[in-house]
Short mmCIF file of C-alpha atoms in Angstrom, two decimals:
data_model
loop_
_atom_site.label_atom_id
_atom_site.label_comp_id
_atom_site.label_asym_id
_atom_site.label_seq_id
_atom_site.Cartn_x
_atom_site.Cartn_y
_atom_site.Cartn_z
CA MET J 138 -58.08 26.31 32.77
CA PHE J 139 -54.56 26.07 30.95
CA THR J 140 -55.86 26.48 27.37
CA TRP J 141 -53.62 29.48 26.87
CA LEU J 142 -50.72 27.55 28.00
CA HIS J 143 -51.61 24.82 25.52
CA LYS J 144 -51.97 27.22 22.76
CA LEU J 145 -48.70 28.66 23.35
CA GLY J 146 -47.50 25.17 23.24
CA SER J 147 -47.81 25.22 19.47
CA PRO J 148 -44.33 26.16 17.90
CA PRO J 149 -45.38 28.60 15.18
CA LEU J 150 -47.78 30.43 17.56
CA LEU J 151 -45.15 30.96 20.09
CA TYR J 152 -42.37 31.76 17.53
CA ARG J 153 -45.02 34.63 16.22
CA VAL J 154 -45.71 35.67 19.83
CA ALA J 155 -42.11 35.94 20.77
CA GLY J 156 -41.32 37.77 17.34
CA ARG J 157 -44.06 40.46 18.05
CA SER J 158 -42.94 40.93 21.62
CA THR J 159 -39.28 41.43 20.87
CA PRO J 160 -39.46 45.16 19.98
CA TRP J 161 -41.59 46.00 22.83
CA PHE J 162 -39.05 44.38 25.36
CA LYS J 163 -36.16 45.93 23.53
CA TRP J 164 -37.28 49.59 23.49
CA THR J 165 -38.81 49.72 27.04
CA ALA J 166 -35.72 47.92 28.35
CA PHE J 167 -33.34 50.38 26.66
CA LEU J 168 -35.58 53.37 27.73
CA LEU J 169 -35.56 52.14 31.31
CA LEU J 170 -32.00 51.33 31.27
CA ALA J 171 -31.01 54.74 30.17
CA LEU J 172 -33.43 56.30 32.84
CA GLY J 173 -31.93 54.22 35.48
CA LEU J 174 -28.31 54.62 34.46
CA VAL J 175 -28.77 58.51 34.36
CA GLY J 176 -30.62 58.29 37.67
CA GLY J 177 -28.04 56.05 39.34
CA LEU J 178 -24.68 57.28 37.81
CA ILE J 179 -25.63 61.01 37.91
CA LEU J 180 -28.72 62.10 39.69
CA ALA J 181 -28.21 59.86 42.78
CA PRO J 182 -25.93 61.51 45.52
CA PRO J 183 -22.80 59.72 46.61
CA ASP J 184 -23.11 57.51 49.72
CA TYR J 185 -22.09 58.83 52.97
CA GLN J 186 -19.61 56.08 53.84
CA GLN J 187 -18.85 54.69 50.36
CA GLY J 188 -18.84 57.73 48.19
CA ASP J 189 -19.45 56.92 44.56
CA GLY J 190 -18.32 53.40 44.89
CA PHE J 191 -21.85 52.25 46.07
CA ARG J 192 -23.00 53.14 42.30
CA ILE J 193 -21.97 49.43 41.57
CA ILE J 194 -25.26 48.15 43.14
CA TYR J 195 -27.15 49.54 40.23
CA VAL J 196 -25.49 46.61 38.23
CA HIS J 197 -24.85 44.19 40.89
CA VAL J 198 -28.40 43.92 42.52
CA PRO J 199 -30.45 43.62 39.43
CA SER J 200 -28.08 40.97 38.04
CA ALA J 201 -28.17 39.04 41.39
CA ILE J 202 -31.90 39.03 41.29
CA LEU J 203 -32.17 37.78 37.73
CA SER J 204 -29.58 35.19 38.27
CA LEU J 205 -31.84 33.69 40.90
CA ALA J 206 -35.31 34.67 39.00
CA VAL J 207 -34.04 32.75 35.79
CA PHE J 208 -33.15 29.63 37.44
CA VAL J 209 -36.74 29.65 39.08
CA LEU J 210 -37.97 30.22 35.62
CA MET J 211 -36.12 27.26 34.31
CA ALA J 212 -37.10 24.99 37.05
CA VAL J 213 -40.78 25.98 36.71
CA ALA J 214 -40.71 25.72 32.80
CA GLY J 215 -39.06 22.32 33.26
CA ALA J 216 -41.88 21.14 35.67
CA ILE J 217 -44.41 22.41 33.20
CA GLY J 218 -42.53 20.59 30.36
CA LEU J 219 -42.49 17.31 32.37
CA ILE J 220 -46.10 17.42 33.54
CA TRP J 221 -48.00 18.78 30.54
CA ARG J 222 -45.42 17.35 28.00
CA LEU J 223 -45.35 20.89 26.55
CA ARG J 224 -42.23 20.64 24.34
CA MET J 225 -42.12 24.49 24.22
CA ALA J 226 -41.56 24.92 27.83
CA HIS J 227 -38.55 22.97 27.66
CA ALA J 228 -37.50 25.27 24.77
CA VAL J 229 -37.80 28.16 27.09
CA ALA J 230 -35.86 26.84 29.80
CA VAL J 231 -32.84 25.89 27.36
CA ALA J 232 -33.16 29.36 25.84
CA ALA J 233 -32.95 31.21 29.30
CA ALA J 234 -29.98 28.95 30.69
CA PRO J 235 -27.11 31.05 29.13
CA LEU J 236 -28.50 34.38 30.06
CA GLY J 237 -29.05 33.07 33.68
CA ALA J 238 -25.33 32.12 33.75
CA ALA J 239 -24.10 35.54 32.21
CA PHE J 240 -26.26 37.27 35.19
CA THR J 241 -24.69 35.05 37.77
CA PHE J 242 -21.19 35.79 36.19
CA ILE J 243 -21.80 39.58 36.19
CA THR J 244 -23.12 39.24 39.66
CA LEU J 245 -19.92 37.72 41.00
CA ILE J 246 -17.57 40.02 39.00
CA THR J 247 -19.35 43.01 40.04
CA GLY J 248 -19.63 41.99 43.84
CA SER J 249 -16.00 41.04 43.59
CA LEU J 250 -14.69 44.52 42.30
CA TRP J 251 -16.56 46.20 45.11
CA GLY J 252 -15.56 43.77 47.65
CA LYS J 253 -12.03 44.91 47.28
CA PRO J 254 -12.07 48.43 48.37
CA MET J 255 -15.09 48.06 50.85
CA TRP J 256 -14.60 44.86 52.53
CA GLY J 257 -10.88 44.54 51.80
CA THR J 258 -10.93 41.30 49.83
CA TYR J 259 -12.07 40.40 46.39
CA TRP J 260 -13.34 36.96 47.48
CA ALA J 261 -14.28 35.46 50.64
CA TRP J 262 -15.59 31.86 51.16
CA GLY J 263 -18.69 32.93 52.88
CA PRO J 264 -22.17 31.40 52.58
CA ARG J 265 -23.50 33.89 50.31
CA LEU J 266 -20.72 34.14 47.79
CA THR J 267 -20.06 30.40 47.75
CA SER J 268 -23.70 29.57 47.25
CA GLU J 269 -23.77 32.31 44.32
CA LEU J 270 -20.68 30.53 42.64
CA VAL J 271 -22.42 26.97 43.00
CA LEU J 272 -25.33 28.61 41.21
CA LEU J 273 -22.91 29.55 38.28
CA PHE J 274 -21.79 25.92 38.17
CA LEU J 275 -25.33 24.73 38.26
CA TYR J 276 -26.09 26.74 35.15
CA PHE J 277 -22.97 25.09 33.50
CA GLY J 278 -24.37 21.71 34.65
CA TYR J 279 -27.75 22.35 33.37
CA ILE J 280 -26.32 23.37 29.85
CA ALA J 281 -24.01 20.20 29.99
CA VAL J 282 -26.94 17.79 30.73
CA ILE J 283 -29.36 19.21 28.05
CA ASN J 284 -26.56 18.54 25.54
CA ALA J 285 -25.36 15.23 26.87
CA PHE J 286 -28.37 13.12 25.20
CA PRO J 287 -28.47 12.31 21.27
CA ASN J 288 -32.29 13.12 21.34
CA GLN J 289 -33.80 16.20 22.17
CA ARG J 290 -36.51 14.51 24.62
CA SER J 291 -34.22 12.89 26.82
CA GLY J 292 -32.09 15.87 27.08
CA ASP J 293 -35.24 17.93 27.88
CA ARG J 294 -36.52 15.80 30.60
CA ALA J 295 -33.01 15.12 32.03
CA GLY J 296 -32.43 19.04 32.24
CA ALA J 297 -35.90 19.69 33.68
CA ILE J 298 -35.22 17.16 36.51
CA PHE J 299 -31.79 18.66 37.04
CA ALA J 300 -33.18 22.19 37.25
CA ILE J 301 -35.85 21.18 39.84
CA ILE J 302 -33.36 19.30 41.87
CA ALA J 303 -30.69 22.15 41.71
CA ALA J 304 -33.40 24.91 42.36
CA VAL J 305 -32.76 23.92 46.10
CA ASP J 306 -29.81 26.29 45.87
CA ILE J 307 -32.01 29.51 45.32
CA PRO J 308 -33.59 29.53 48.90
CA ILE J 309 -30.04 28.83 50.13
CA ILE J 310 -28.57 31.83 48.37
CA HIS J 311 -31.42 34.03 49.45
CA TYR J 312 -31.30 33.21 53.09
CA SER J 313 -27.39 32.47 53.54
CA VAL J 314 -26.86 35.87 55.08
CA TYR J 315 -29.59 35.26 57.71
CA TRP J 316 -28.94 31.46 58.43
CA TRP J 317 -25.29 31.97 58.93
CA THR J 318 -22.65 34.28 60.04
CA SER J 319 -21.25 36.05 56.62
CA LEU J 320 -19.29 38.53 55.40
CA HIS J 321 -21.97 39.58 53.01
CA GLN J 322 -24.72 41.83 54.11
CA GLY J 323 -28.17 41.24 54.49
CA ALA J 324 -30.63 42.73 51.80
CA SER J 325 -31.14 46.42 51.49
CA LEU J 326 -34.22 46.08 49.50
CA SER J 327 -37.49 45.15 51.24
CA PHE J 328 -41.16 45.69 50.43
CA THR J 329 -41.80 47.50 53.79
CA ASN J 330 -38.60 49.41 54.90
CA SER J 331 -35.50 49.58 52.78
CA SER J 332 -32.44 50.69 54.08
CA ILE J 333 -31.63 52.83 51.04
CA SER J 334 -32.58 56.48 50.81
CA PRO J 335 -35.24 57.30 48.40
CA ALA J 336 -32.91 59.28 46.23
CA MET J 337 -30.60 56.39 45.69
CA LEU J 338 -33.61 53.77 45.70
CA TRP J 339 -35.49 54.80 42.63
CA PRO J 340 -32.93 54.10 39.99
CA LEU J 341 -32.18 50.69 41.63
CA LEU J 342 -35.82 49.99 41.11
CA VAL J 343 -35.78 51.16 37.54
CA MET J 344 -32.62 49.19 36.87
CA ILE J 345 -34.26 45.89 38.11
CA VAL J 346 -37.40 46.56 35.98
CA ALA J 347 -34.96 47.46 33.13
CA PHE J 348 -32.73 44.16 33.52
CA THR J 349 -35.88 42.10 33.74
CA LEU J 350 -37.18 43.53 30.35
CA TYR J 351 -33.54 43.21 28.93
CA PHE J 352 -33.62 39.60 29.85
CA CYS J 353 -37.15 39.26 28.25
CA TRP J 354 -35.74 40.75 25.04
CA LEU J 355 -32.71 38.45 24.80
CA LEU J 356 -34.91 35.49 25.68
CA SER J 357 -37.42 36.18 22.92
CA ILE J 358 -34.75 36.34 20.50
CA ARG J 359 -33.16 33.21 21.79
CA LEU J 360 -36.41 31.29 22.08
CA ARG J 361 -37.19 31.94 18.39
CA THR J 362 -33.80 30.47 17.37
CA GLU J 363 -34.43 27.58 19.66
CA ILE J 364 -37.74 26.91 18.15
CA LEU J 365 -36.40 27.03 14.63
CA ARG J 366 -33.65 24.77 15.46
CA ARG J 367 -36.03 22.23 17.05
CA GLU J 368 -38.69 22.55 14.36
CA ARG J 369 -36.20 22.57 11.42
CA ARG J 370 -37.99 19.46 9.86
CA ALA J 371 -41.49 20.64 10.39
CA SER J 372 -43.38 22.16 7.11
CA TRP J 373 -44.10 25.63 8.59
CA VAL J 374 -40.31 26.19 9.22
CA ARG J 375 -39.72 25.05 5.78
CA THR J 376 -42.32 27.46 4.21
CA LEU J 377 -40.72 30.17 6.33
CA THR J 378 -37.23 29.56 5.07
CA ILE J 379 -38.30 29.04 1.51
CA THR J 380 -40.64 32.09 0.76
CA GLY J 381 -38.92 34.19 3.37
CA ALA J 382 -40.07 35.56 6.92
CA LYS J 383 -41.93 38.63 5.25
CA ASN J 384 -44.01 36.61 2.86
CA ALA J 385 -45.03 33.98 5.48
CA LYS J 386 -46.44 36.48 7.79
CA LEU J 387 -44.91 34.60 10.55
CA ALA J 388 -42.17 37.10 11.47
CA MET I 265 -54.96 8.38 38.28
CA THR I 266 -54.23 9.96 34.71
CA PRO I 267 -50.78 9.86 33.66
CA ARG I 268 -50.60 13.58 33.96
CA ARG I 269 -51.34 13.49 37.45
CA GLN I 270 -48.76 10.72 38.04
CA ARG I 271 -46.02 12.99 36.40
CA LEU I 272 -47.31 16.03 38.71
CA LEU I 273 -46.89 13.64 41.86
CA LEU I 274 -43.52 12.72 40.46
CA VAL I 275 -42.35 16.26 40.29
CA VAL I 276 -43.75 17.27 43.74
CA GLY I 277 -41.94 14.25 44.95
CA ILE I 278 -38.64 15.19 43.60
CA LEU I 279 -39.16 18.75 45.06
CA ALA I 280 -40.14 17.55 48.27
CA GLY I 281 -37.34 15.05 48.57
CA THR I 282 -34.57 17.55 47.60
CA ALA I 283 -35.99 20.09 50.08
CA ILE I 284 -36.27 17.68 52.84
CA GLY I 285 -32.63 16.18 52.07
CA ALA I 286 -31.17 19.71 51.87
CA ALA I 287 -32.96 20.70 55.03
CA PHE I 288 -31.45 17.63 57.08
CA ALA I 289 -27.94 18.40 55.41
CA LEU I 290 -28.13 22.12 56.52
CA ARG I 291 -29.40 21.06 60.14
CA ALA I 292 -26.59 18.74 60.24
CA PHE I 293 -23.95 21.62 59.11
CA SER I 294 -25.51 24.30 60.94
CA GLY I 295 -23.34 24.39 63.83
CA ASP I 296 -20.22 24.28 61.65
CA ILE I 297 -21.08 26.75 58.87
CA LEU I 298 -19.65 29.92 60.78
CA TYR I 299 -17.87 32.42 58.76
CA TYR I 300 -16.51 33.75 61.94
CA TYR I 301 -16.63 33.40 65.89
CA THR I 302 -18.04 36.13 67.88
CA PRO I 303 -15.92 36.87 71.16
CA SER I 304 -18.59 35.05 73.26
CA LYS I 305 -18.33 31.94 70.93
CA VAL I 306 -14.38 32.11 71.27
CA PHE I 307 -14.69 32.21 75.12
CA ALA I 308 -17.35 29.28 75.02
CA LYS I 309 -15.22 27.12 72.61
CA HIS I 310 -11.79 27.59 74.32
CA ILE I 311 -9.87 27.91 71.03
CA PRO I 312 -6.24 27.08 71.69
CA ASP I 313 -3.56 29.74 71.24
CA GLY I 314 -2.12 29.67 67.74
CA ARG I 315 -5.08 28.27 66.12
CA VAL I 316 -6.07 30.18 63.15
CA PHE I 317 -9.64 31.22 62.99
CA ARG I 318 -11.92 34.43 62.13
CA LEU I 319 -13.12 36.74 64.81
CA GLY I 320 -16.19 38.95 64.12
CA GLY I 321 -18.09 41.50 65.90
CA LEU I 322 -18.17 45.43 66.24
CA VAL I 323 -15.14 47.63 66.51
CA GLU I 324 -15.58 49.00 69.99
CA LYS I 325 -16.08 52.65 70.16
CA GLY I 326 -12.99 54.55 71.60
CA SER I 327 -10.90 51.53 71.34
CA VAL I 328 -8.85 52.19 68.07
CA LYS I 329 -5.25 53.03 68.67
CA ARG I 330 -2.80 53.65 66.02
CA GLU I 331 0.91 53.44 66.54
CA SER I 332 2.57 56.55 64.88
CA GLY I 333 4.96 55.98 62.21
CA THR I 334 3.91 52.43 61.59
CA LEU I 335 0.76 50.74 60.05
CA THR I 336 0.08 48.82 63.24
CA VAL I 337 -3.40 49.59 64.72
CA ARG I 338 -5.14 48.18 67.87
CA PHE I 339 -8.50 48.09 68.58
CA VAL I 340 -11.31 45.93 70.56
CA ILE I 341 -13.67 43.49 68.83
CA THR I 342 -16.99 43.37 71.06
CA ASP I 343 -20.17 41.40 70.59
CA ASN I 344 -21.71 43.76 73.20
CA HIS I 345 -21.11 40.82 75.77
CA ARG I 346 -17.45 39.76 75.64
CA THR I 347 -14.60 41.68 74.06
CA ILE I 348 -11.10 40.62 72.57
CA PRO I 349 -8.35 43.25 71.94
CA VAL I 350 -6.91 42.95 68.45
CA VAL I 351 -3.65 43.90 67.18
CA PHE I 352 -3.14 44.35 63.12
CA THR I 353 -0.36 45.67 60.80
CA GLY I 354 -1.42 46.46 57.28
CA VAL I 355 -4.00 48.28 55.25
CA LEU I 356 -7.64 48.67 56.67
CA PRO I 357 -10.47 48.47 54.22
CA ALA I 358 -12.49 51.65 53.42
CA LEU I 359 -15.42 50.65 55.77
CA PHE I 360 -13.32 50.29 59.06
CA ARG I 361 -14.46 52.48 61.64
CA PRO I 362 -15.39 52.34 65.27
CA GLY I 363 -18.93 50.91 65.67
CA GLN I 364 -18.82 48.96 62.51
CA GLY I 365 -18.83 45.17 61.97
CA VAL I 366 -15.38 43.63 61.17
CA ILE I 367 -14.14 40.05 60.46
CA ALA I 368 -10.63 39.64 61.42
CA SER I 369 -8.57 36.37 60.59
CA GLY I 370 -5.53 35.50 62.72
CA HIS I 371 -4.73 33.71 66.16
CA LEU I 372 -4.71 34.35 69.71
CA ASP I 373 -1.55 34.76 71.58
CA SER I 374 -0.83 33.52 75.14
CA GLY I 375 -1.84 36.83 76.53
CA GLY I 376 -5.35 36.64 74.96
CA MET I 377 -4.59 39.13 72.22
CA PHE I 378 -5.78 38.27 68.93
CA VAL I 379 -3.01 38.77 66.17
CA ALA I 380 -4.74 39.46 62.90
CA ASN I 381 -3.08 39.12 59.47
CA LYS I 382 -6.04 40.36 57.63
CA VAL I 383 -9.03 42.54 58.58
CA LEU I 384 -12.24 42.86 56.58
CA ALA I 385 -15.08 45.35 57.19
CA LYS I 386 -18.76 44.32 56.99
CA HIS I 387 -21.12 46.82 55.06
CA ASP I 388 -24.06 47.55 57.21
CA ALA I 389 -26.44 47.38 54.15
CA LYS I 390 -27.38 51.20 54.72
CA TYR I 391 -27.37 53.64 51.96
CA MET I 392 -27.74 57.28 52.57
CA PRO I 393 -26.49 60.75 51.23
CA LEU I 394 -23.91 62.52 53.39
CA LYS I 395 -26.49 65.21 54.08
CA ILE I 396 -28.93 62.96 55.81
CA TYR I 397 -26.09 61.20 57.70
CA ASN I 398 -24.91 64.53 59.20
CA LYS I 399 -28.41 65.50 60.01
CA LYS I 400 -29.10 62.15 61.76
CA HIS I 401 -25.80 62.30 63.70
CA GLY I 402 -25.15 65.98 64.21
CA THR I 403 -21.62 65.56 62.37
CA ASP I 404 -20.29 68.16 59.66
CA TYR I 405 -18.40 65.65 57.52
CA THR I 406 -17.80 67.44 53.95
CA ARG I 407 -16.57 64.25 52.33
CA PRO I 408 -18.11 60.76 51.87
CA GLY I 409 -16.44 58.24 54.03
CA GLY I 410 -14.89 61.08 56.24
CA MET I 411 -16.23 59.06 59.54
CA ASN I 412 -14.16 56.27 58.27
CA ARG I 413 -10.82 57.93 57.83
CA GLY I 414 -11.48 59.96 61.10
CA GLY I 415 -12.32 56.77 62.96
CA VAL I 416 -8.99 55.21 62.33
CA ARG I 417 -6.69 58.16 62.89
CA GLY I 418 -8.22 59.73 66.06
CA GLY I 419 -10.04 56.41 67.60
CA ALA I 420 -13.24 58.38 67.67
#
């Protein structure tokens, strides 16, 4: 059932697959980013109450979605790494962590810049904002944990367990605006009825896909570096470095 | 039981343990994680005068009065059940207008008036072009946010 997973668990194969997919992620991401930015910043009409200030959602919402999704990915990859003893699953989680932290940071900064004129404050210790800030610290915590052990295996395992436990913050962030009174509004996006007009909605959906592909692009680059670092003593990496990526046909 | 099955159960166990622990912790807090009190809650809790807290609700339509020549504004916060009058001196956020959700921080004076030192506006999570808003509400605003500015000056 999981043969494809086990195949991808082979470092040289995963290295090659990541390398092959890199340009695809890159170009589709940039194409959709361009489309989404033109749609969001130029084509979409100003909002009835916020004017042009609403346009920050085209960065804020995709970053926020990814800040949660990347942590889920890390927890799932960590669980796969623990259960099936797949070292490459841990490599995926380790490569994804700083990207997730960056998306969380962008979410907090853009939200804060929007909050000042609209809410009247840069920051409020409400449940949504606080739990998202906690997520940033959880990313830092994960990065600290994986680097706190002298050997790779212990760090990987500790990081995986940390990510699985810390993932409890993800549903808390998502439901915080419904469980408790909060300054942050509820979700505008929904599969059935979004409270965003179609003219403003489509660029947002494009941006969400674009951000996801952008993440995949950066992840595939970081994953290759991470694989090389972990496999630096393996013969295939030596072949790669001695003969050059081109000749080895591994790039 | 294979070792892999054992590890699977271990991961499921960690997940379940954390989830149950978090659920209990959140249940224990649930009454206290309130970013603001609604007017009904304020009356139910008998908050003493002078105690600083946040009051949240809707700005009652027709209640916004601006004192001419000053930054002082008076309005009523309602949860459609109980109401509390508010006085505030300062700059209101862009989204403040009658009918919108706001959160004011401050204290009650002896007359039952809420003296706010900060007013935050909630966003209703609705996004639409001005044209559609005008059509929906039968208004003729020409500039975005016109309904907010009009609300503060005239007390719509």
